[in-house]
Every structure is written in C-alpha cells, then in structure tokens.
CSV table of C-alpha atoms and ligand atoms in Angstrom, one decimal:
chain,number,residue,atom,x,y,z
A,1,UNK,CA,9.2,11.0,10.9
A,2,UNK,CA,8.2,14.5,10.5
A,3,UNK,CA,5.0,16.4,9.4
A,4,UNK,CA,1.5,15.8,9.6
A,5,UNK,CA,0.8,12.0,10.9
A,6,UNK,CA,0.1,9.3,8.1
A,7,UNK,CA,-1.5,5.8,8.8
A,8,UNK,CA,1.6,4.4,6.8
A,9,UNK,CA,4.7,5.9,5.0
A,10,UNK,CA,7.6,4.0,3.2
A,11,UNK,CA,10.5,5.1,2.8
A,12,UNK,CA,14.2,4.3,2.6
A,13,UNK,CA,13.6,0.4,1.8
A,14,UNK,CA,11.8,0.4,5.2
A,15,UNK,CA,7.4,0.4,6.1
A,16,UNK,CA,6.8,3.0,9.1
A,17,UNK,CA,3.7,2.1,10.9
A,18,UNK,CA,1.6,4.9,12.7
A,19,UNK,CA,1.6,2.3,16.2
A,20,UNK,CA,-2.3,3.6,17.1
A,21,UNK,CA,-2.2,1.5,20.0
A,22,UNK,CA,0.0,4.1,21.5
A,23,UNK,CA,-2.8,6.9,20.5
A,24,UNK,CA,-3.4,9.0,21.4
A,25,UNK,CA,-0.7,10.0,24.2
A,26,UNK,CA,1.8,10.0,21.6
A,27,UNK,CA,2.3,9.7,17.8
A,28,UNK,CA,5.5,6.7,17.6
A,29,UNK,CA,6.3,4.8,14.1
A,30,UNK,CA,6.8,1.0,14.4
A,31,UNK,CA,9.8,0.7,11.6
A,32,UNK,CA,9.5,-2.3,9.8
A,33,UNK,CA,11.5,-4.1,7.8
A,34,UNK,CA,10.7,-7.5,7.7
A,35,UNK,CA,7.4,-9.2,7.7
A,36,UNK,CA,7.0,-10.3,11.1
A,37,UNK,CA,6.9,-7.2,12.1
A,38,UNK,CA,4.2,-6.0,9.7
A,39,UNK,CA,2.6,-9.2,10.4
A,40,UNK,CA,2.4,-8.5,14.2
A,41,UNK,CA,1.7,-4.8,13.8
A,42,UNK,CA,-1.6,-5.5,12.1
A,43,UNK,CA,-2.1,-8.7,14.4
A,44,UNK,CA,-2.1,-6.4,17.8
A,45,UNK,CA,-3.9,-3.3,15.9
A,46,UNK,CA,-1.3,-1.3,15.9
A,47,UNK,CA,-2.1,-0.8,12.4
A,48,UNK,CA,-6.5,-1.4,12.0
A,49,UNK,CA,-9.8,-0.6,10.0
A,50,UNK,CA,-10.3,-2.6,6.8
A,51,UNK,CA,-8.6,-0.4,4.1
A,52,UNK,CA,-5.4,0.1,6.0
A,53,UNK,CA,-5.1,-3.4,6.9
A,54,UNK,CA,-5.0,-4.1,3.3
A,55,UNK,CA,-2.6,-1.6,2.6
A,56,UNK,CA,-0.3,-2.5,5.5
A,57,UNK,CA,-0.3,-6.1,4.2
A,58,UNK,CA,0.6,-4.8,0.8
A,59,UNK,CA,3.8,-2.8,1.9
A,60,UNK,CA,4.5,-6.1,4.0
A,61,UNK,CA,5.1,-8.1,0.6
A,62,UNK,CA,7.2,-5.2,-0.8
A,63,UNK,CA,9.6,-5.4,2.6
A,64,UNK,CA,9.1,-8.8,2.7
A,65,UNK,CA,10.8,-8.9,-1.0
A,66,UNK,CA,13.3,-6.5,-0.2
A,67,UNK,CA,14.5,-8.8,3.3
A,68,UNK,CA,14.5,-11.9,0.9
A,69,UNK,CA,16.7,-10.0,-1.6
A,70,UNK,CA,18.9,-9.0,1.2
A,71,UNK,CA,19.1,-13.0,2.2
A,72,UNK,CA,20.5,-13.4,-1.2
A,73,UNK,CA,17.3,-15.5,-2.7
A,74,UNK,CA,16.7,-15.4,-6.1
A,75,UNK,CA,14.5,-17.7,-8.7
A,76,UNK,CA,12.1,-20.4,-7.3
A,77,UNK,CA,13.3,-19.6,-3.5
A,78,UNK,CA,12.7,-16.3,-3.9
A,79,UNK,CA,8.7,-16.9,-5.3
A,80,UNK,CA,8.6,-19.1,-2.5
A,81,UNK,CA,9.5,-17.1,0.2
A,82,UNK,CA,7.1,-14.5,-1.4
A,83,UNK,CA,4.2,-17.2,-1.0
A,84,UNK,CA,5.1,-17.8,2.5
A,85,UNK,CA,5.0,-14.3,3.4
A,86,UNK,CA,1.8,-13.6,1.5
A,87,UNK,CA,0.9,-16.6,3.9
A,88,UNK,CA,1.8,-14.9,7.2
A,89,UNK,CA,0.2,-11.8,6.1
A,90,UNK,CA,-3.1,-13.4,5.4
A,91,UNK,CA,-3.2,-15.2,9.0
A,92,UNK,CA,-3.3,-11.8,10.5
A,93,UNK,CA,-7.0,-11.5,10.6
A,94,UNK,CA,-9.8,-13.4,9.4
A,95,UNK,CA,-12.5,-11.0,8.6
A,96,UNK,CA,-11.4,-7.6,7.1
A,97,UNK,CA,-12.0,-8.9,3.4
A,98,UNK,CA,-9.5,-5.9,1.9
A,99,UNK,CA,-6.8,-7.7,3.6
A,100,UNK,CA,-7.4,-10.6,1.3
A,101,UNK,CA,-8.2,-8.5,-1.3
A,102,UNK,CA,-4.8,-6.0,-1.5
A,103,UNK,CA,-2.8,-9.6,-1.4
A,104,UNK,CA,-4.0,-11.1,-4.3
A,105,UNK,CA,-3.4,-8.1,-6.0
A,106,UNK,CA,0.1,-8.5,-5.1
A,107,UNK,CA,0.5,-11.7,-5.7
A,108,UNK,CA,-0.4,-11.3,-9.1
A,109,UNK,CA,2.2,-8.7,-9.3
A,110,UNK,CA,4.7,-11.5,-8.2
A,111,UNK,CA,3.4,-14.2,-11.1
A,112,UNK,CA,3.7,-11.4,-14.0
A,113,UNK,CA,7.2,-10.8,-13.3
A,114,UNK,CA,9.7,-13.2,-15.7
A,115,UNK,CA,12.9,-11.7,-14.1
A,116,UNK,CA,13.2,-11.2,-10.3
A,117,UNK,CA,15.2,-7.5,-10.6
A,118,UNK,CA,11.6,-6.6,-11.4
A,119,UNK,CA,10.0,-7.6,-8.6
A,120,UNK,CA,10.6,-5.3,-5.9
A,121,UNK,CA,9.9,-2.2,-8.2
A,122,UNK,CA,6.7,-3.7,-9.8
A,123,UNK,CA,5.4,-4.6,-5.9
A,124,UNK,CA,6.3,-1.3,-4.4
A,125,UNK,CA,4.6,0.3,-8.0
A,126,UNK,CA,1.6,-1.6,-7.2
A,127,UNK,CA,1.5,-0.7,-3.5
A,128,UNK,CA,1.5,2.9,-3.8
A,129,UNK,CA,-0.9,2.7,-6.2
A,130,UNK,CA,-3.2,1.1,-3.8
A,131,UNK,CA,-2.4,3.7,-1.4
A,132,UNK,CA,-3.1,6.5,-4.0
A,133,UNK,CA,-6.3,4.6,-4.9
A,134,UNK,CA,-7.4,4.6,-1.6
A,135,UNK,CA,-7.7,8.1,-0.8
A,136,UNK,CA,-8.9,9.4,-4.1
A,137,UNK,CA,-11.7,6.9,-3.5
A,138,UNK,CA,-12.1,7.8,0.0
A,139,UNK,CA,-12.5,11.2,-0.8
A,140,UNK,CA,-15.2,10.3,-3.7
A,141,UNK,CA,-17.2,8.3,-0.9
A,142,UNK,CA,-16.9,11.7,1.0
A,143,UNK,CA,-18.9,13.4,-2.2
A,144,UNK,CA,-21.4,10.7,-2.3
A,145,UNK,CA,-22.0,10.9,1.1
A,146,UNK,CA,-21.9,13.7,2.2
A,147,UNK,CA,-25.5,14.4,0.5
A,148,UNK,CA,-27.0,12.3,3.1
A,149,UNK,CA,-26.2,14.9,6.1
A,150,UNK,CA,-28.2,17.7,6.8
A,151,UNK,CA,-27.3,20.5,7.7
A,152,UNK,CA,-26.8,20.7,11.2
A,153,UNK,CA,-27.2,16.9,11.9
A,154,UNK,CA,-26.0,15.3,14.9
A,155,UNK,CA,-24.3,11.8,13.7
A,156,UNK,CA,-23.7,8.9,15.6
A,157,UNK,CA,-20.6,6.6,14.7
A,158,UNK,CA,-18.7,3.4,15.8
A,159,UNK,CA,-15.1,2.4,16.3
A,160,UNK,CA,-12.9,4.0,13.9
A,161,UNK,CA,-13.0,4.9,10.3
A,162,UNK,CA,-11.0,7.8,9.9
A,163,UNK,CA,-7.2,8.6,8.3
A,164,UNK,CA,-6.4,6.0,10.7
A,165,UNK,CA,-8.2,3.0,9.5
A,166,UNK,CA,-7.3,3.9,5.6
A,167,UNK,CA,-4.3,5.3,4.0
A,168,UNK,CA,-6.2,9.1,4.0
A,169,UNK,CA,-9.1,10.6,4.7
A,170,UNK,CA,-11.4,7.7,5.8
A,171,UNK,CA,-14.7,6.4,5.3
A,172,UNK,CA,-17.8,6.9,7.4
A,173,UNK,CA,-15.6,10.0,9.2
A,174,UNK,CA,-14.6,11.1,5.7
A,175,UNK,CA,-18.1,11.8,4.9
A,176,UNK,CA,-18.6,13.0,7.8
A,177,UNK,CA,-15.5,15.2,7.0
A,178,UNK,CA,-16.6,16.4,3.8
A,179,UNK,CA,-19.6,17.6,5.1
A,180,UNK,CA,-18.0,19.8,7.0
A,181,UNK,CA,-15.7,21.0,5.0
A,182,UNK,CA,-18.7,21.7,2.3
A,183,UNK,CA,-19.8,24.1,5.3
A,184,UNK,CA,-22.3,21.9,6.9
A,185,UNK,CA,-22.5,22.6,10.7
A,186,UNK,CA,-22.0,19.1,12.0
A,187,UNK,CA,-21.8,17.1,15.4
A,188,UNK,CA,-20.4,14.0,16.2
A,189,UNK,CA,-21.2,11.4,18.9
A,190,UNK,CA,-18.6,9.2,19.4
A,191,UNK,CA,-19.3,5.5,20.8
A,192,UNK,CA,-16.5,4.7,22.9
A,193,UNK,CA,-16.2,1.5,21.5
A,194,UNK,CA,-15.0,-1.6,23.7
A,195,UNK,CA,-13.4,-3.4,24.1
A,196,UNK,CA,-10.1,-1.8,22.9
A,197,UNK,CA,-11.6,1.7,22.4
A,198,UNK,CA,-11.0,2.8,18.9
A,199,UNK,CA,-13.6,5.6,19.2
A,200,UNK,CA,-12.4,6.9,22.6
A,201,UNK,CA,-8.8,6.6,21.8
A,202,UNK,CA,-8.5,7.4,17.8
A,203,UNK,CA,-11.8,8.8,16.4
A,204,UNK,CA,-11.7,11.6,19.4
A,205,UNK,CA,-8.1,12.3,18.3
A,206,UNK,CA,-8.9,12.8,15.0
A,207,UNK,CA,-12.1,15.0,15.0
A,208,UNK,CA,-9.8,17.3,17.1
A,209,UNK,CA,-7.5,17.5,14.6
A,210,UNK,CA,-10.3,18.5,12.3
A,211,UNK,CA,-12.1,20.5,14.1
A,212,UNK,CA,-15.3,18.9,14.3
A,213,UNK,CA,-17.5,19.6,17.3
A,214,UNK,CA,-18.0,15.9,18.7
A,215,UNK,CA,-18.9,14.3,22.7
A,216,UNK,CA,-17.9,10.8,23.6
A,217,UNK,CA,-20.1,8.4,24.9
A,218,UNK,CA,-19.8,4.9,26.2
A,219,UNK,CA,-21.4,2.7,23.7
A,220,UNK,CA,-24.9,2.1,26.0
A,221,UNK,CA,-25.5,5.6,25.8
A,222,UNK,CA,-26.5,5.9,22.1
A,223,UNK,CA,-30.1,4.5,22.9
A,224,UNK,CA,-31.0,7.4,25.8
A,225,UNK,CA,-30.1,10.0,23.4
A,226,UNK,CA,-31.7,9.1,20.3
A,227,UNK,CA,-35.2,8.7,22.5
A,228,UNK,CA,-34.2,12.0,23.4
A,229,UNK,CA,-33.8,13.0,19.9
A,230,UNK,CA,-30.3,14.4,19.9
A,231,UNK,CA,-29.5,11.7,17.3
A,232,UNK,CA,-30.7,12.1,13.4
A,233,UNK,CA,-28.6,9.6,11.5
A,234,UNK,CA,-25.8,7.0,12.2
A,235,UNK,CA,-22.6,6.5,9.9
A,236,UNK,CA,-20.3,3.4,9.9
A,237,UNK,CA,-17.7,1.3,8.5
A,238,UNK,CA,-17.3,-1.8,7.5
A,239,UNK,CA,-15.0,-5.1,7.1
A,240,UNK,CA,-16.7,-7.0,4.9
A,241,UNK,CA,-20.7,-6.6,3.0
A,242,UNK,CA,-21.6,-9.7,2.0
A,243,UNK,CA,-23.6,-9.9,-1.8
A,244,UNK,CA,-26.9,-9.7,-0.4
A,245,UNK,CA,-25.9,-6.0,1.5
A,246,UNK,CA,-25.0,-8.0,5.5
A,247,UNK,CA,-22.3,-5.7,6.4
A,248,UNK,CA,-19.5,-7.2,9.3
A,249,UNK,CA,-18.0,-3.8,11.0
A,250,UNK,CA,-16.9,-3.6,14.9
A,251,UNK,CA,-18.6,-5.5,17.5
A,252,UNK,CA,-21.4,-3.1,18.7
A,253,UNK,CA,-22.8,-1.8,14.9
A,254,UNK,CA,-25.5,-4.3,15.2
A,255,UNK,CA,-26.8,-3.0,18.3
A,256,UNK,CA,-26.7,0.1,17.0
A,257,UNK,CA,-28.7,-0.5,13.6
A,258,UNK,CA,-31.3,-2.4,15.8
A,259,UNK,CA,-31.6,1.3,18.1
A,260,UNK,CA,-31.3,3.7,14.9
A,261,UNK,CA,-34.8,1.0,12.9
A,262,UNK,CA,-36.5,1.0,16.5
A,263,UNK,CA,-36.1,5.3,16.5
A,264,UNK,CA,-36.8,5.8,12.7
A,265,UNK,CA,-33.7,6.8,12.2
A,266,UNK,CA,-31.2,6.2,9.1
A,267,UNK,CA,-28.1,3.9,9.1
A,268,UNK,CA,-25.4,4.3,6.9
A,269,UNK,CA,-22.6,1.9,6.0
A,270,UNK,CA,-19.5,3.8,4.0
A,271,UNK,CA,-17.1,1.3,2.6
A,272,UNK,CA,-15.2,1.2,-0.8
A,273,UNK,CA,-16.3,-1.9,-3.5
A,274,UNK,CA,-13.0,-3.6,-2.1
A,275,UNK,CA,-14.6,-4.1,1.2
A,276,UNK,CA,-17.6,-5.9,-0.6
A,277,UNK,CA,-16.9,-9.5,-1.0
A,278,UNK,CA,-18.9,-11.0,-3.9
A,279,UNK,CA,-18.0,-14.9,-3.0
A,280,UNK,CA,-20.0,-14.6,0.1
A,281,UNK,CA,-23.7,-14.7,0.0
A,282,UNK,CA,-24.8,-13.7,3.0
A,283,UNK,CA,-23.5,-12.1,6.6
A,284,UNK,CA,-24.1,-15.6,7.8
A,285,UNK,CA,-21.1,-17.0,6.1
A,286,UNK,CA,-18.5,-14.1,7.1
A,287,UNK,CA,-16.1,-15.3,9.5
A,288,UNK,CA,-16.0,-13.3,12.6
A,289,UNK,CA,-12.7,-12.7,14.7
A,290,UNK,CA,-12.6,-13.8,18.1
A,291,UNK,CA,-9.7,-12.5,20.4
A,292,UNK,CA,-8.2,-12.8,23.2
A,293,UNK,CA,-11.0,-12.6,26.3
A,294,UNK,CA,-7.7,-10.2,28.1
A,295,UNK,CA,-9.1,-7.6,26.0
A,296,UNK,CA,-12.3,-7.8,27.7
A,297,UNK,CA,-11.4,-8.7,31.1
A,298,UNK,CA,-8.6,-6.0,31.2
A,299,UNK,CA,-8.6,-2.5,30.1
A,300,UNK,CA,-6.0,-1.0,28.7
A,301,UNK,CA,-3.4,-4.0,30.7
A,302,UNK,CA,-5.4,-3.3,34.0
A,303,UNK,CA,-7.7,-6.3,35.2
A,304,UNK,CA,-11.4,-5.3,36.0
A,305,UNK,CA,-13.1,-8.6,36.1
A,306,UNK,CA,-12.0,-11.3,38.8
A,307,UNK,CA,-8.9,-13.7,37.8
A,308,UNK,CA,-10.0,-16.5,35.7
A,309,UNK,CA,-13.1,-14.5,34.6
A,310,UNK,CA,-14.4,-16.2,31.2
A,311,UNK,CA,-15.2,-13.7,28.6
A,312,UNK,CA,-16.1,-13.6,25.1
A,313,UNK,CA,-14.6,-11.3,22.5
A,314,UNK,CA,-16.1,-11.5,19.0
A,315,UNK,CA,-14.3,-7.8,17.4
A,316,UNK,CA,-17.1,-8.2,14.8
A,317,UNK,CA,-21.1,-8.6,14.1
A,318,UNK,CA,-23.4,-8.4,11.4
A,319,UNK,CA,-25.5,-6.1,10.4
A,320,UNK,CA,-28.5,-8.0,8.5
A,321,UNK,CA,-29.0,-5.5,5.1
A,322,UNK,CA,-32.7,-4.9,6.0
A,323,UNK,CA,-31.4,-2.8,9.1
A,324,UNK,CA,-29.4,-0.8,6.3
A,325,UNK,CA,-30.5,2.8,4.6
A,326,UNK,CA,-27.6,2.6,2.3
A,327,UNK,CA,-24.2,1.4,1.6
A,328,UNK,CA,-21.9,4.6,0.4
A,329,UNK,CA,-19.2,3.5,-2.3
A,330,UNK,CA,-16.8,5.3,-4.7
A,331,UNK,CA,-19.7,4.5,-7.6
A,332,UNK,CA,-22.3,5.8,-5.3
A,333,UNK,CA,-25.5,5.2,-2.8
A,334,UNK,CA,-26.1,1.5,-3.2
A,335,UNK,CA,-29.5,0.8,-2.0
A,336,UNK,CA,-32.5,-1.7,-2.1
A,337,UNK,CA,-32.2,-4.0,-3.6
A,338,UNK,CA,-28.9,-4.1,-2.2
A,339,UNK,CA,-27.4,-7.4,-4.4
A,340,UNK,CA,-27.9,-5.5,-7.8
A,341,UNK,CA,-26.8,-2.8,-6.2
A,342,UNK,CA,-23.5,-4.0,-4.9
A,343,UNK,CA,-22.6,-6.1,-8.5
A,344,UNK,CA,-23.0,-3.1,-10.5
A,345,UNK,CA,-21.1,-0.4,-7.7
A,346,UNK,CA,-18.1,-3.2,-8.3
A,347,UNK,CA,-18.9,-3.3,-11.7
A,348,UNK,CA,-18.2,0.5,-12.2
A,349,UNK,CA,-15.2,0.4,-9.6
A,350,UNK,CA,-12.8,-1.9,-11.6
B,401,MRU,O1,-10.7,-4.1,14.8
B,401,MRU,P1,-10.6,-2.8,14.0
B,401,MRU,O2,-10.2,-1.6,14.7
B,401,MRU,O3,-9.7,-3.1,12.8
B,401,MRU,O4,-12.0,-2.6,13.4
B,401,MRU,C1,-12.2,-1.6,12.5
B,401,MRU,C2,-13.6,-1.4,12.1
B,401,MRU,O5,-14.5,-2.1,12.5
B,401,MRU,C3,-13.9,-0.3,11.1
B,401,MRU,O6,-15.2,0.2,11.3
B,401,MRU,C4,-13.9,-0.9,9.7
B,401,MRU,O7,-12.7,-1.5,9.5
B,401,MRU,C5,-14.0,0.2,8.7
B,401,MRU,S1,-12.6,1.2,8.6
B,401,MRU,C6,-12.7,2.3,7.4
C-alpha cells in the first residue's frame, strides 16, 4: 500500500487492514480475504474504535461474498453462507453498537437482491457508502464541536478516537482537529490508556502527524493536573449511548467524568447517531466486554504481575448522562434532557 495511511482500503477483490497493533513502530496492512481474517483482525484490535469496527465488519460481508463466490455457491447456499458470516462478524465484540449497526445494514443489502450476480456489487456499493458516510459525518461532528473549545484550551482525552478508530478523520480528536485547523491554539493531554494503550500507542501517533502540540500521561495523572488547573475541558468517544444519554467508551472514561464534575470542568462525548442505540434504555443494560486478564497482567507480551495473578479486564464503563455536558453528533450538541435529545439527533441523521 502506498500513500498516506488509511484505517481501511479495499481493493483488488481483497480488505487491507491498517494492523494498529503494530503502531506505531511500523505501518503493515493485514490483507484479508476471507472472513476469518476480518473476523480475527477486529477480535485482537488490530482494527478498533466503534465506527471502524463497523466498517471493517461491513467490508468483511463484501469479502466474505466474494470467497463464497469463489467456492462456487450460489442460490440458498450462497444466503446461507452470508448469514453465517454476518454471524462470525457479529461475535467479534459485544459492545461497540456500530458493529451491529453496519451489519444489518448489510444484511438488508443481501435480502433486496433477487439474483445473486447482484450481490457482491450491491454489498461493496453499500460499504463504501458507509465509508463515505463516515467521514463526511465525522467531519460535521468536527464543526459542531469544535465551538466548544476555546481558544487556547488544554483538552484532556481517552483511548483512541482518531482516523484510526473511523474510516477518516475521527471523532472526539476530530473536533479536536478541526479546532485547530480553524486556527485555534490547542493542547492535548493524552491518557495513556491501559491496558492495551490506545492513547500511548495510536492517539500520540496521530497528533504527530497533525501537528498538534500534545504530552502523554498515564491515566492517574489527569486528576493532579486538573487541581493544578492545566486542564479546561475533556473530549471522548464512545461505543454505545444508551436512550437516556449513559455513554459506554474505554475503560477509564468514567473515572475521568467523575474528576472533570469534582473540578467543574466540562465533559464531552463525540459520537455519530450510529453509535446511539435507541433499544437500550439505560447504561445499565449495555453489555460490557471482558478480555483476556493477559492484557492486564502483561504489557505489551511481557508479564508484570506474578504467574497465575487473577486480573480483571472490563475494556468498557459507563458513563452515567448526569456526568455528561454534551453529546456531539453530525445533527448537533445533544444536551439535557439528553432522551429527547438523542431521538430527534437520530431523527435528523436518517
Ligand atoms: O477497545 P477499543 O480500542 O475498540 O475502544 C475504542 C474506544 O473506546 C473509543 O473511544 C470509541 O470506540 C470511540 S472511537 C471513535
């Protein structure tokens, strides 16, 4: 692959995968052509962050048609081998809600086609759209958001929510993006973000890129400087905001929104409608990702704890809505009362 790194790219019947475990040492595409290697891209994070999960998922089915066309199937076995990959795709990981959310788009792709020649031009059409969607929205979360800086605002963020975890752009660090770009004087401070270190690794890599003036801190750190009031405003992600406003996003957020409410400071949550997940009425019922305690006991493949060492990994929490100055969408600021808010930003998104 050559030019400017993309999350994703297909081309030439085959899904290239920006592997970000390899970040930021060195920038390697993960060729796939099947499912189970999409499947297991997303499932070790090689591919991450809510929107490009989706869209990884939704290039999966495309190459996933392609391999059963290759194998021959056509009619009934092909729509079933379709289902079963949709299937896979959706085991990957249970609490990004755009995951979900890109695959029943696809699916439906699948049940309006009579004749299967269709198929693999009406699913790569609909996949690229979703790609194309997802940075023209990204950028218009940018506008919105970028408002809500100040000039000369230092900004504290979690995990990763930039080109990488989307198709372009980003979310919460596309904001913080455009404000730059609009010729804000900006600084970032970067949460380091364990256990698998998606700010250290990715979020650093990108603001260099940009050109952003950021410091990296571990993520205890953010309380000692916002009491020294080198902090004004914090800006996150998320993987799924529940209809009352709870918003899941990386383990650690919470912690975070509970600091910026005790300092007076405001939180921000930057997701597209896609990410907001209507069916689910409160945080409460979101279903949280646990992984594999390794990721806590080791770092980066080398063992820190004791052998045997129990650990707990939950890669999500919830941030209650109260905690929450405002959710950032493509259809604007959502804020209190957040479950108006939310019906009528989806409302204006579809
Ligand atoms: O486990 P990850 O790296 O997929 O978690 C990603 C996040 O928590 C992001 O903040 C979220 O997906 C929003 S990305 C635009």
């Amino acid at each position: 692959m050559t030019g400017a790194p993309r999350t994703l790219a297909f081309r030439d019947d085959a899904l290239y995968i920006l592997d970000q475990t390899a970040l930021p040492a060195t920038a390697t595409y993960i060729e796939a052509r099947d499912v189970a290697t999409v499947a297991g891209a997303i499932r070790r994070l090689a591919v991450r962050g809510a929107p490009a999960i989706g869209l990884a998922a939704a290039y999966g089915v495309v190459v996933g048609a392609l391999a059963a066309q290759r194998a021959g199937l056509r009619g009934d076995a092909l729509r079933w081998q379709l289902e079963a990959d949709i299937a896979e795709l959706r085991s990957t990981r249970p609490t990004a809600v755009n995951l979900f959310w890109a695959l029943e788009r696809m699916r439906r792709v699948v049940d309006a086609q009579r004749d299967d020649t269709d198929i693999v031009p009406a699913l790569l059409g609909e996949a690229d759209r979703l790609m194309a969607d997802d940075e023209a929205t990204n950028r218009r979360m940018g506008e919105h958001g970028a408002a809500l800086i100040p000039d000369g605002a230092n900004i504290v963020t979690h995990c990763n929510t930039g080109m990488l975890a989307t198709g372009a752009f980003g979310t919460a660090l596309g904001v913080i993006r455009s404000a730059h770009e609009s010729g804000k004087q900006v600084h970032v401070w970067v949460d380091e973000t364990r256990p698998l270190l998606q700010g250290a690794r990715l979020t650093t890599w990108e603001l260099e890129g940009l050109g952003i003036p950021y410091t990296l801190i571990t993520d205890n750190m953010a309380g000692h400087f916002m009491k020294q009031g080198r902090i004004d405003l914090a800006m996150v992600g998320a993987d799924r905001i529940a209809a009352n406003g709870d918003a899941a996003n990386k383990i650690g957020t919470y912690s975070l929104a509970v600091l910026a409410r005790f300092h007076r400071l405001p939180f921000y949550v930057v997701a597209p409608t896609s990410t907001v997940d209507l069916d689910v009425p409160a945080g409460d019922s979101i279903t949280i990702e646990e992984r594999r305690p390794e990721e806590v006991t080791q770092l980066r493949g080398v063992r820190i704890a004791p052998e045997d060492s129990r650990a707990a990994n939950p890669a999500f929490d919830v941030t209650p809505a109260h905690l929450i100055s405002g959710i950032v969408t493509e259809a604007g600021v959502v804020r209190e009362p957040f479950p108006s808010g939310l019906v009528e930003a989806v409302r204006r998104s579809r």
